[in-house]
Amino acid sequence: MSQAQNQEPQTELGRFETHYANWYEESVRDPNRFWGRHGKRIHWFEPYSIVNNASFEGNVSIRWFEDGTTNVSYNCLDRHLQENGDRTAIIWEGDDPSESRKISYRALHEEVCRFANALRDRGVKKGDTVTIYMPMIPEAAVAMLACARVGAVHSVVFGGFSPEALAGRMVDCDSSVLVTASESLRGGRRIPLKQSADKAIQIAVHQGLTVSTVFVVGERDHVPSFVEGRDVLYREAVETASPECAAEHMNAEDPFFILYTSGSTGKPKGVLHTTGGYLVYASMTHEVVFDYRPNEVYWCTADVGWVTGHSYLVYGPLANAATTLMFEGVPTYPNAGRMWEIVEKHRVNLLYTAPTALRTLMGAGDDYVTRSDRSSLRVLGTVGEPINPEVWEWYSRVVGDNRCPVVDTWWQTETGGHMIAPIAGVTPLKPGSATLPFFGVVPVIVDQEGNVLTGVAEGNLCIAQSWPGQMRTLYNDHARFIQTYFSTYQGKYFTGDGCRRDADGYYWITGRVDDVLNVSGHRMGTAEVESALVSHPSVAEAAVVGYPHDIKGQGIYCYVTLMGGVSFDDELQKSLIAHVRSEIGPIATPDHIQFAPGLPKTRSGKIMRRILRKIAENDLSSLGDTSTLADPTVVDDLVANRLASK
Ligand code: WT7
């Protein structure tokens, strides 16, 4: 698999079995040699001579393959045409079970070239930012690949985000071009994306952004408030553009994409990934962790708006010439058997999904699963949040008929690809553990003071050494990048997760140790929900914490203090919920809002979230020491209100 420009990487299980330990040892001892070899799995216009040049100290600088030039679109398309042009690149399955479409590599290449020319026609050039706000339709992947082709930096914003959230992201990266669709169809419901996009543009323009072009996928009659001059029908642009478009030669370290994600404080951060290292890492992990083999059908259920959709729906699979399935709908429509019907219909071999979906489907009963033919399945993957061992067992036994390895993959938007994950069929598994680090990844567990713990240990998870898929900076904010990831534990990348290592050296992720929530696998800052709440005219102050939720993993629990004269009732509660949904999006819908006459604060004014978490969890017996609070009696009120509300 290290052969230069290998189109169809061959994974041979036996080889890994004997070599994992050797490979891993070499990968961390001599990253230049290891990645020097594996960097060649993609095509380089100009080969690299320098492999790794990274420092986690001082100004933090991370560079991989820095003197090589390549292009992601070329690697995902052109490179496959000769041998695999007729192979299906994308299988699209619509919300309506009777709708699906197959697009060959040749057809996808042509469409991407045409749309890349359409982007160029509207003035988009190397280094420009383009925002993509799309449903789960092939045109989303086309837009991403077309940006890659011309060297534009894309920022995909999840289609479920509100106009406010979209506007903030467009303004932050100064994006004057937007690609969207008239609507999305999910669970039989129409979601008016273009309408939200129009609202977002209004807000963004008000904040000083110039929006020159909006490409809209959809029929002219279905596009509401079409703005002549600004709005362009995607179909017309593609049809009139030339099908030939040379791929821009990009330096390995040229910015590739921005993806906004939530942190523990402030507004979402623009995680920046660059070109060469990202693609090497996404494609290699896709092949190795899932043991992807040529001609297999691979299905990742993540939305393109999240990093999983970038690395394991689009770029990793397409770089490996895989057939990738994209599903616009939801797992429970028309019924809870939909996912398994899709597996049967398209003979899916590898499935990658989230624990939250599995928990929902497990609750619906085994019959929904067993009535479909799942004999095509070979590997099952999971991502996004800790998977409970019971759910893991169910996935393995009921979905996989005890024949398919379950690979629990731990990683983050920031890491670009899998970090701690088994190699399917090779690594011995333990339900609930993401098992062992991928090649080149050096996990370290530290205590609160930053001491590195060895052997069996529990603490905070850091990564000691750079890997090619690592984010390079926060867009336009390198200082925040250093502050967020490299200052808590000097010289180490801090993940924000807690972690335990067992006697076999296996890693068990215990969840976030910062103020980041994970709701149905969606990452959210408590600070974002709080700032949405306090922007409501009736709210004086808000504190948000997570609490265990059977389906979502974590639920959103909000404490609000109100403006003088406002009383807390059902109507206000509804209005607060609607307000948060419109500020952020439905994924941030509060599960519980509790009225708080006061919030528990230290004398220096810091909110003691530990106490709020305990109350949210209904664990009232162990509130701990409250004597350092400025006013300990507020806790009694909170407990009384908690009891009153449940
Ligand atoms: C956070 C990153 C990675 C793509 C999807 C989420 C949690 C992710 C696992 C896992 C336990 C996991 C962590 C991480 N997480 N995968 N297999 N087991 N926790 O990306 O939105 O950047 O969120 O998701 O807490 O820090 P993200």
XYZ file of C-alpha atoms and ligand atoms in Angstrom:
673
model
C 0.000 0.000 0.000
C 2.930 2.295 -0.125
C 3.349 2.130 -3.877
C 3.479 5.506 -5.529
C 0.147 6.729 -6.866
C -1.563 3.526 -6.016
C -5.123 3.954 -7.306
C -6.642 1.072 -5.487
C -4.916 0.706 -2.165
C -4.879 -2.935 -1.201
C -5.398 -3.734 2.400
C -4.202 -7.176 3.316
C -5.386 -8.195 6.691
C -2.654 -10.684 7.400
C -0.048 -8.102 6.755
C -1.539 -5.772 9.327
C -1.940 -8.471 11.888
C 1.737 -9.190 12.005
C 2.774 -5.662 11.341
C 0.541 -3.419 13.468
C 2.980 -3.308 16.345
C 5.985 -2.797 14.077
C 4.220 -0.221 11.957
C 2.997 1.669 14.973
C 6.412 1.661 16.571
C 8.054 2.991 13.427
C 5.276 5.532 12.810
C 5.873 7.284 16.112
C 9.641 6.800 16.311
C 10.380 7.894 12.763
C 7.389 9.837 11.407
C 9.454 11.195 8.508
C 10.167 7.751 7.239
C 6.693 6.358 7.900
C 4.720 9.252 6.406
C 7.329 9.778 3.733
C 6.277 6.373 2.474
C 2.528 6.684 2.988
C 2.315 10.227 1.662
C 2.814 8.634 -1.727
C -0.606 7.022 -1.598
C -1.937 10.206 -3.225
C -0.801 11.812 -6.464
C 1.595 14.737 -6.222
C 2.217 17.064 -9.159
C 5.478 18.088 -7.554
C 6.747 15.489 -5.064
C 7.669 16.503 -1.532
C 11.139 16.208 -0.138
C 10.309 17.427 3.357
C 7.839 15.269 5.296
C 7.224 16.537 8.795
C 8.011 19.946 10.189
C 5.962 20.597 13.294
C 6.343 22.170 16.690
C 3.786 22.285 19.508
C 5.901 24.855 21.369
C 5.938 28.641 21.144
C 4.045 29.925 18.130
C 2.952 26.345 17.208
C 3.627 25.570 13.587
C 2.463 22.414 11.853
C 3.554 21.537 8.338
C 3.496 18.274 6.407
C 4.849 17.549 2.931
C 5.433 21.292 2.709
C 7.252 21.429 -0.630
C 4.856 19.100 -2.488
C 1.989 20.191 -4.730
C -1.254 18.316 -5.292
C -4.992 18.777 -5.739
C -7.728 17.018 -3.806
C -10.248 17.015 -6.642
C -7.643 15.531 -8.989
C -6.960 12.799 -6.451
C -10.633 12.027 -5.873
C -11.605 12.039 -9.556
C -9.128 12.314 -12.439
C -6.802 9.738 -10.960
C -9.522 7.082 -11.086
C -10.867 7.717 -14.585
C -8.674 5.399 -16.562
C -9.345 2.273 -14.572
C -12.506 3.067 -12.684
C -14.333 5.728 -14.693
C -17.472 3.599 -14.885
C -17.451 2.638 -11.236
C -20.176 4.273 -9.156
C -18.698 7.089 -7.114
C -21.865 8.215 -5.343
C -25.081 6.350 -4.666
C -27.692 8.862 -3.610
C -30.704 7.619 -1.685
C -33.522 10.120 -1.312
C -35.814 10.719 1.600
C -38.529 8.985 -0.405
C -37.587 5.276 -0.568
C -38.464 5.145 -4.261
C -35.814 7.714 -5.168
C -32.170 6.937 -5.737
C -29.444 7.816 -8.214
C -26.009 6.496 -9.136
C -23.197 8.713 -10.388
C -20.096 7.213 -11.952
C -16.615 8.592 -11.415
C -16.650 9.815 -15.014
C -19.959 11.642 -14.592
C -18.903 13.115 -11.247
C -15.652 14.323 -12.774
C -17.513 16.083 -15.566
C -20.017 17.711 -13.225
C -17.255 18.906 -10.895
C -15.270 20.366 -13.800
C -18.354 22.185 -15.054
C -19.222 23.611 -11.670
C -15.596 24.555 -11.055
C -15.751 26.588 -14.273
C -19.019 28.114 -13.117
C -17.291 29.193 -9.897
C -14.429 30.683 -11.895
C -16.926 32.486 -14.155
C -18.260 34.224 -11.057
C -14.776 35.310 -10.085
C -13.893 32.620 -7.541
C -10.161 32.028 -7.439
C -7.538 30.248 -5.386
C -7.703 31.244 -1.726
C -11.255 32.669 -1.827
C -13.759 31.326 0.676
C -17.026 29.740 -0.475
C -19.822 28.788 1.917
C -21.822 25.626 1.211
C -25.240 25.296 2.888
C -26.748 22.198 1.397
C -28.963 19.188 1.917
C -27.525 15.687 1.594
C -27.550 15.649 -2.194
C -24.702 14.855 -4.614
C -24.448 18.538 -5.549
C -23.052 19.152 -2.054
C -20.096 16.888 -2.855
C -19.821 18.448 -6.321
C -19.598 21.915 -4.766
C -16.916 20.790 -2.315
C -14.842 19.095 -5.014
C -15.262 22.054 -7.377
C -13.893 24.388 -4.700
C -10.981 21.992 -4.232
C -10.414 22.005 -7.971
C -10.034 25.779 -8.239
C -8.252 26.106 -4.894
C -11.108 27.886 -3.135
C -11.467 27.243 0.603
C -14.879 25.846 1.418
C -16.809 26.292 4.606
C -19.667 23.814 4.747
C -22.369 24.888 7.181
C -24.767 22.165 8.384
C -28.163 22.623 6.704
C -29.877 22.390 10.103
C -28.231 25.578 11.368
C -30.344 28.717 11.644
C -29.968 31.823 9.448
C -28.228 33.559 12.385
C -25.681 30.771 12.697
C -25.087 30.691 8.939
C -24.660 34.470 8.813
C -22.092 34.455 11.618
C -20.027 31.828 9.823
C -20.190 33.622 6.473
C -19.113 36.897 8.029
C -16.299 35.289 10.006
C -14.606 33.904 6.893
C -15.652 36.769 4.623
C -17.410 34.521 2.154
C -19.043 36.354 -0.737
C -20.181 33.207 -2.546
C -22.798 30.796 -1.237
C -23.931 27.453 -2.655
C -27.342 26.311 -1.463
C -30.530 24.559 -2.576
C -34.142 25.637 -2.734
C -35.117 23.028 -0.174
C -34.261 19.822 1.566
C -36.523 16.854 2.189
C -36.207 15.006 5.480
C -38.676 12.579 6.994
C -41.304 13.715 4.491
C -40.954 17.336 5.525
C -39.736 20.126 3.282
C -37.052 22.322 4.771
C -36.834 25.712 3.079
C -33.062 26.137 2.838
C -33.044 28.994 0.333
C -35.399 30.962 2.542
C -32.997 30.525 5.476
C -30.068 31.420 3.232
C -31.811 34.637 2.162
C -32.401 35.560 5.788
C -28.777 34.792 6.619
C -27.532 36.964 3.774
C -29.685 39.826 4.996
C -28.123 39.558 8.447
C -24.608 39.150 7.029
C -24.940 42.114 4.664
C -26.132 44.177 7.584
C -22.860 43.258 9.294
C -20.872 44.508 6.331
C -20.454 41.385 4.177
C -20.803 41.624 0.402
C -22.532 38.600 -1.093
C -21.989 38.538 -4.839
C -23.237 35.108 -5.872
C -25.695 32.531 -4.613
C -25.809 29.262 -6.551
C -29.128 27.526 -6.026
C -29.813 23.864 -6.714
C -33.453 23.433 -7.691
C -36.002 24.396 -10.318
C -36.524 28.073 -11.058
C -40.181 27.895 -10.004
C -39.221 26.431 -6.661
C -36.670 29.087 -5.792
C -38.318 31.696 -3.607
C -37.351 35.341 -4.056
C -34.825 34.778 -6.821
C -32.510 37.796 -6.852
C -31.473 38.589 -10.432
C -27.767 39.171 -10.794
C -26.935 37.599 -7.447
C -28.715 34.267 -7.640
C -27.629 31.721 -10.218
C -29.426 28.476 -10.959
C -26.922 25.697 -10.397
C -28.314 23.594 -13.242
C -28.079 26.419 -15.794
C -24.556 27.338 -14.696
C -23.378 23.741 -14.993
C -25.032 23.191 -18.370
C -23.462 26.237 -19.956
C -19.996 25.730 -18.470
C -17.196 23.833 -20.183
C -16.677 20.220 -19.038
C -12.928 20.716 -19.014
C -11.178 22.316 -16.112
C -7.551 21.878 -15.144
C -7.047 21.294 -11.433
C -5.144 24.071 -9.676
C -1.749 22.988 -8.367
C -1.965 23.493 -4.633
C 0.834 23.516 -2.164
C 0.409 20.811 0.475
C -0.010 23.525 3.097
C -2.471 25.702 1.161
C -5.718 26.052 3.108
C -8.238 23.440 2.035
C -11.343 23.963 4.162
C -12.721 25.703 7.201
C -15.201 23.941 9.437
C -16.799 25.761 12.328
C -17.044 23.883 15.587
C -17.991 24.710 19.152
C -15.585 25.384 21.948
C -16.087 25.850 25.664
C -16.229 29.631 25.348
C -17.175 32.230 22.806
C -18.455 31.832 19.290
C -17.737 28.818 17.066
C -14.153 28.422 15.943
C -13.119 28.132 12.302
C -10.986 24.995 12.284
C -8.615 25.181 9.317
C -7.351 22.112 7.506
C -4.795 22.213 4.717
C -4.451 20.150 1.565
C -1.833 17.394 1.417
C -1.579 15.993 4.923
C -5.350 16.037 5.346
C -5.947 13.954 2.234
C -3.185 11.478 3.012
C -4.603 10.999 6.500
C -8.312 10.849 5.559
C -7.709 8.339 2.773
C -5.351 6.141 4.747
C -7.575 5.936 7.824
C -10.603 5.243 5.620
C -8.839 2.342 3.988
C -7.101 0.910 7.046
C -9.600 1.374 9.886
C -12.591 0.143 7.865
C -10.455 -2.345 5.927
C -12.039 -0.917 2.782
C -11.565 -3.183 -0.245
C -11.981 -2.242 -3.915
C -15.529 -2.389 -5.285
C -17.174 -2.289 -1.896
C -20.176 -0.107 -1.117
C -19.500 2.130 1.831
C -22.140 4.111 3.703
C -21.440 6.877 6.184
C -24.627 8.379 7.599
C -23.035 11.652 8.738
C -24.110 14.951 7.222
C -21.657 16.760 4.945
C -21.930 19.654 7.391
C -19.803 17.803 9.948
C -16.197 16.682 9.747
C -17.268 13.041 9.448
C -19.107 14.026 6.275
C -15.929 15.656 4.967
C -13.407 12.934 5.758
C -15.516 9.769 5.553
C -18.431 10.558 3.254
C -16.575 12.571 0.617
C -12.788 12.849 0.676
C -11.485 9.594 2.194
C -13.765 7.269 0.200
C -13.434 9.159 -3.091
C -9.650 9.337 -2.783
C -9.782 5.546 -2.439
C -12.074 5.139 -5.492
C -14.797 3.723 -3.249
C -18.529 3.800 -3.870
C -19.903 6.138 -1.227
C -23.585 6.232 -0.315
C -25.272 9.500 0.579
C -28.692 9.479 2.236
C -30.841 12.603 2.359
C -33.440 11.278 4.793
C -33.593 10.174 8.417
C -33.195 6.659 9.925
C -36.794 6.518 11.140
C -38.649 7.453 7.940
C -40.920 6.006 6.698
C -40.201 3.647 9.611
C -37.433 2.473 11.918
C -36.353 -0.173 9.401
C -35.187 2.334 6.805
C -31.444 1.973 7.382
C -31.549 -1.786 7.013
C -33.723 -1.485 3.899
C -31.049 0.755 2.403
C -28.359 -1.763 3.343
C -30.336 -4.471 1.530
C -31.232 -2.312 -1.483
C -27.692 -1.158 -2.208
C -25.822 -4.179 -0.809
C -23.884 -2.013 1.632
C -20.620 -3.592 2.831
C -19.326 -1.041 5.310
C -21.584 1.032 7.532
C -20.462 4.002 9.619
C -22.993 5.633 11.927
C -23.523 7.273 15.325
C -24.473 5.770 18.708
C -27.472 8.107 18.983
C -29.057 6.596 15.838
C -28.322 3.093 17.112
C -29.936 3.837 20.479
C -33.085 5.045 18.750
C -33.249 2.033 16.429
C -32.471 -0.417 19.215
C -35.487 0.944 21.067
C -37.723 0.294 18.056
C -37.221 -3.468 18.275
C -35.127 -6.085 16.493
C -37.782 -6.998 13.954
C -37.109 -3.815 11.989
C -33.542 -4.991 11.571
C -33.916 -8.713 11.067
C -36.593 -8.435 8.377
C -33.987 -6.962 5.987
C -31.145 -8.876 4.384
C -27.894 -7.650 5.905
C -25.645 -10.361 4.514
C -23.655 -7.783 2.516
C -22.424 -6.077 5.690
C -18.804 -6.742 6.563
C -17.672 -3.938 8.891
C -19.660 -1.706 11.252
C -18.330 1.632 12.441
C -19.404 4.151 15.055
C -18.404 7.717 15.839
C -19.317 10.919 17.607
C -19.813 10.019 21.257
C -19.084 7.236 23.683
C -21.049 4.105 22.751
C -22.610 2.228 25.662
C -21.440 -1.413 25.731
C -25.094 -2.614 25.476
C -25.585 -0.650 22.277
C -22.245 -1.874 20.947
C -23.322 -5.492 21.651
C -26.671 -4.928 19.943
C -24.988 -3.425 16.877
C -22.622 -6.383 16.700
C -25.162 -9.122 17.424
C -28.407 -7.945 15.843
C -27.209 -5.729 12.987
C -23.996 -7.617 12.275
C -25.202 -11.147 13.081
C -22.014 -11.545 15.126
C -19.998 -11.624 11.897
C -18.885 -7.994 11.587
C -16.250 -6.208 13.629
C -17.498 -3.000 15.268
C -14.965 -0.206 14.978
C -15.509 2.561 17.516
C -13.550 5.522 16.171
C -12.537 8.397 18.420
C -11.507 11.637 16.754
C -12.513 15.298 16.394
C -13.107 18.073 13.873
C -9.623 19.241 14.801
C -7.910 15.926 14.132
C -9.114 15.539 10.518
C -9.369 11.765 10.802
C -9.475 8.782 13.156
C -7.086 8.981 16.108
C -7.935 6.091 18.377
C -9.678 3.281 16.557
C -9.372 -0.428 15.897
C -8.307 -1.814 12.547
C -11.304 -3.822 11.391
C -10.665 -7.527 11.591
C -7.259 -7.086 13.155
C -7.482 -5.333 16.506
C -9.115 -7.442 19.237
C -12.214 -5.498 20.337
C -13.687 -4.493 23.676
C -17.235 -3.090 23.635
C -17.118 0.575 24.628
C -13.428 1.115 23.932
C -12.000 2.871 20.876
C -9.042 0.522 21.480
C -5.604 1.647 20.231
C -4.049 4.661 18.513
C -3.789 4.880 14.740
C -0.330 5.017 13.173
C 1.559 8.140 14.111
C -0.758 9.044 16.984
C 0.771 9.362 20.455
C -1.952 9.656 23.113
C -0.906 10.746 26.579
C -3.041 10.900 29.690
C -2.231 13.763 32.044
C -3.497 14.783 35.454
C -4.797 18.283 36.296
C -1.230 19.526 36.807
C -0.110 18.168 33.472
C 1.926 15.247 34.792
C 2.013 12.431 32.279
C 0.456 9.290 33.754
C 1.790 5.935 32.645
C 0.276 2.467 32.700
C -3.287 2.101 33.913
C -4.505 5.661 34.320
C -7.401 8.073 34.052
C -7.158 11.766 33.290
C -7.220 14.252 30.456
C -6.333 13.162 26.957
C -3.571 14.937 25.054
C -1.668 14.074 21.893
C 2.089 14.464 22.117
C 3.151 14.538 18.470
C 1.809 15.929 15.199
C 0.042 13.742 12.592
C -0.719 14.744 8.977
C -4.486 15.274 9.412
C -4.105 17.745 12.260
C -5.734 21.194 11.997
C -3.192 23.927 11.316
C -4.810 26.939 12.935
C -8.099 28.668 13.654
C -9.071 30.795 10.682
C -7.738 34.298 11.257
C -7.051 33.575 14.918
C -3.777 31.779 15.546
C -3.608 33.192 19.067
C -6.894 31.503 19.988
C -5.588 28.301 18.385
C -2.549 28.279 20.678
C -4.609 29.321 23.662
C -7.300 26.666 23.144
C -5.197 23.652 22.294
C -1.595 24.135 23.408
C -1.608 26.266 26.541
C -3.412 24.029 29.058
C -0.599 21.491 28.859
C 2.518 23.112 27.448
C 3.823 21.440 24.315
C 0.892 19.045 23.963
C -2.325 19.142 21.948
C -5.189 19.045 24.478
C -8.295 17.279 23.176
C -10.843 18.424 25.765
C -11.743 14.778 26.456
C -11.309 12.649 29.523
C -9.878 9.179 29.059
C -8.926 5.980 30.814
C -6.234 3.486 29.791
C -6.651 -0.108 30.931
C -4.115 -2.821 31.670
C -4.011 -3.861 27.988
C -3.186 -0.312 26.932
C -6.724 0.186 25.536
C -8.257 3.665 25.622
C -11.757 4.414 26.940
C -13.044 7.926 26.196
C -15.105 9.186 29.114
C -16.471 12.374 27.506
C -15.675 16.074 27.492
C -13.996 17.592 30.507
C -14.693 21.162 29.340
C -17.942 23.065 28.831
C -18.695 21.412 25.511
C -21.859 19.331 25.191
C -22.377 16.350 22.948
C -26.064 16.139 22.101
C -26.914 13.298 19.714
C -23.313 13.427 18.531
C -23.618 17.160 17.819
C -21.039 19.301 19.480
C -22.259 22.431 21.206
C -20.792 24.981 23.562
C -22.769 25.670 26.736
C -21.688 29.291 26.188
C -23.456 29.385 22.803
C -26.752 28.197 24.266
C -26.329 30.635 27.156
C -25.726 33.561 24.845
C -28.796 32.586 22.786
C -30.865 32.543 25.997
C -29.666 35.902 27.294
C -30.423 37.514 23.941
C -34.119 36.906 24.793
C -35.613 40.082 26.282
C -36.996 38.285 29.360
C -33.733 36.635 30.407
C -31.242 38.314 32.714
C -28.771 35.485 33.072
C -28.456 31.848 31.995
C -26.339 28.816 32.795
C -26.438 25.664 30.690
C -25.184 22.188 31.569
C -25.470 18.714 30.090
C -27.165 15.776 31.786
C -27.369 12.080 30.830
C -30.079 11.408 28.237
C -31.082 7.901 27.108
C -31.215 8.618 23.397
C -29.231 11.804 22.891
C -26.333 10.835 25.142
C -26.541 14.285 26.697
C -29.541 16.547 27.075
C -29.480 20.345 27.400
C -30.464 21.656 30.829
C -30.874 25.434 31.179
C -31.147 27.579 34.278
C -32.489 31.082 33.682
C -32.841 34.114 35.874
C -35.377 36.611 34.593
C -35.637 40.347 34.130
C -37.517 42.145 36.898
C -41.284 41.806 36.648
C -41.205 38.799 34.293
C -42.791 35.613 35.556
C -41.854 32.092 34.580
C -44.682 30.153 32.968
C -45.334 27.644 30.174
C -45.591 30.361 27.614
C -42.230 31.870 28.481
C -40.686 28.421 28.430
C -42.002 27.808 24.927
C -40.825 31.178 23.787
C -37.310 30.539 25.163
C -37.125 27.185 23.412
C -38.267 28.731 20.116
C -35.731 31.508 20.576
C -32.768 29.136 21.026
C -33.894 27.137 17.984
C -34.006 30.251 15.870
C -30.644 31.539 17.142
C -28.728 28.269 16.701
C -30.966 25.597 15.144
C -33.160 22.663 16.175
C -30.142 20.612 17.330
C -29.787 23.049 20.235
C -33.389 22.683 21.442
C -33.296 22.841 25.263
C -34.634 19.692 26.918
C -35.325 21.359 30.209
C -35.544 24.961 31.364
C -35.601 25.698 35.063
C -36.353 29.039 36.612
C -33.599 30.165 38.961
C -34.067 33.104 41.281
C -30.260 33.200 41.499
C -27.296 31.192 40.199
C -24.685 29.618 42.464
C -21.593 31.815 42.184
C -18.306 32.024 43.964
C -17.405 35.299 45.644
C -15.431 36.205 42.533
C -18.578 35.767 40.441
C -17.808 32.472 38.740
C -20.800 30.175 38.230
C -20.269 26.824 39.967
C -21.381 24.449 37.241
C -20.523 21.388 39.279
C -23.545 22.113 41.471
C -25.766 22.868 38.489
C -24.770 19.576 36.872
C -25.629 17.642 40.012
C -29.041 19.283 40.253
C -29.701 18.630 36.542
C -28.775 14.980 37.046
C -31.161 14.919 40.008
C -28.259 13.823 42.160
C -29.236 16.015 45.081
C -27.521 14.031 47.800
C -23.968 14.928 46.776
C -23.873 18.610 45.982
C -20.516 18.861 47.690
C -19.112 21.872 49.408
C -21.320 24.919 48.914
C -19.726 27.037 51.612
C -17.539 28.966 49.161
C -20.610 30.351 47.421
C -21.341 34.035 47.724
C -24.903 33.100 48.701
C -25.306 29.420 49.650
C -29.099 29.769 49.943
C -29.541 29.975 46.155
C -28.834 26.241 46.096
C -31.878 25.557 48.283
C -34.068 27.454 45.819
C -32.612 25.526 42.877
C -33.208 22.203 44.616
C -36.751 23.189 45.564
C -37.505 24.213 41.965
C -35.964 21.003 40.655
C -38.215 18.968 42.939
C -41.227 21.031 41.985
C -40.623 20.446 38.300
C -40.203 16.653 38.361
C -15.884 15.064 20.201
C -15.525 15.644 18.864
C -15.200 12.917 15.123
C -16.323 13.181 14.325
C -17.602 13.464 15.019
C -17.523 14.422 16.171
C -16.607 12.995 20.985
C -16.138 11.562 18.974
C -16.074 9.579 19.861
C -15.984 8.202 20.220
C -16.311 8.837 22.444
C -16.296 10.516 20.878
C -15.429 13.460 21.810
C -14.724 14.426 20.886
N -16.339 11.735 20.299
N -15.984 10.260 18.694
N -15.796 7.248 19.307
N -16.103 7.883 21.526
N -16.413 10.144 22.168
O -16.607 15.446 15.933
O -17.986 17.417 16.584
O -15.463 17.556 16.554
O -16.675 16.243 18.320
O -16.832 14.032 20.026
O -15.889 14.104 22.960
O -13.930 15.380 21.569
P -16.684 16.748 16.824
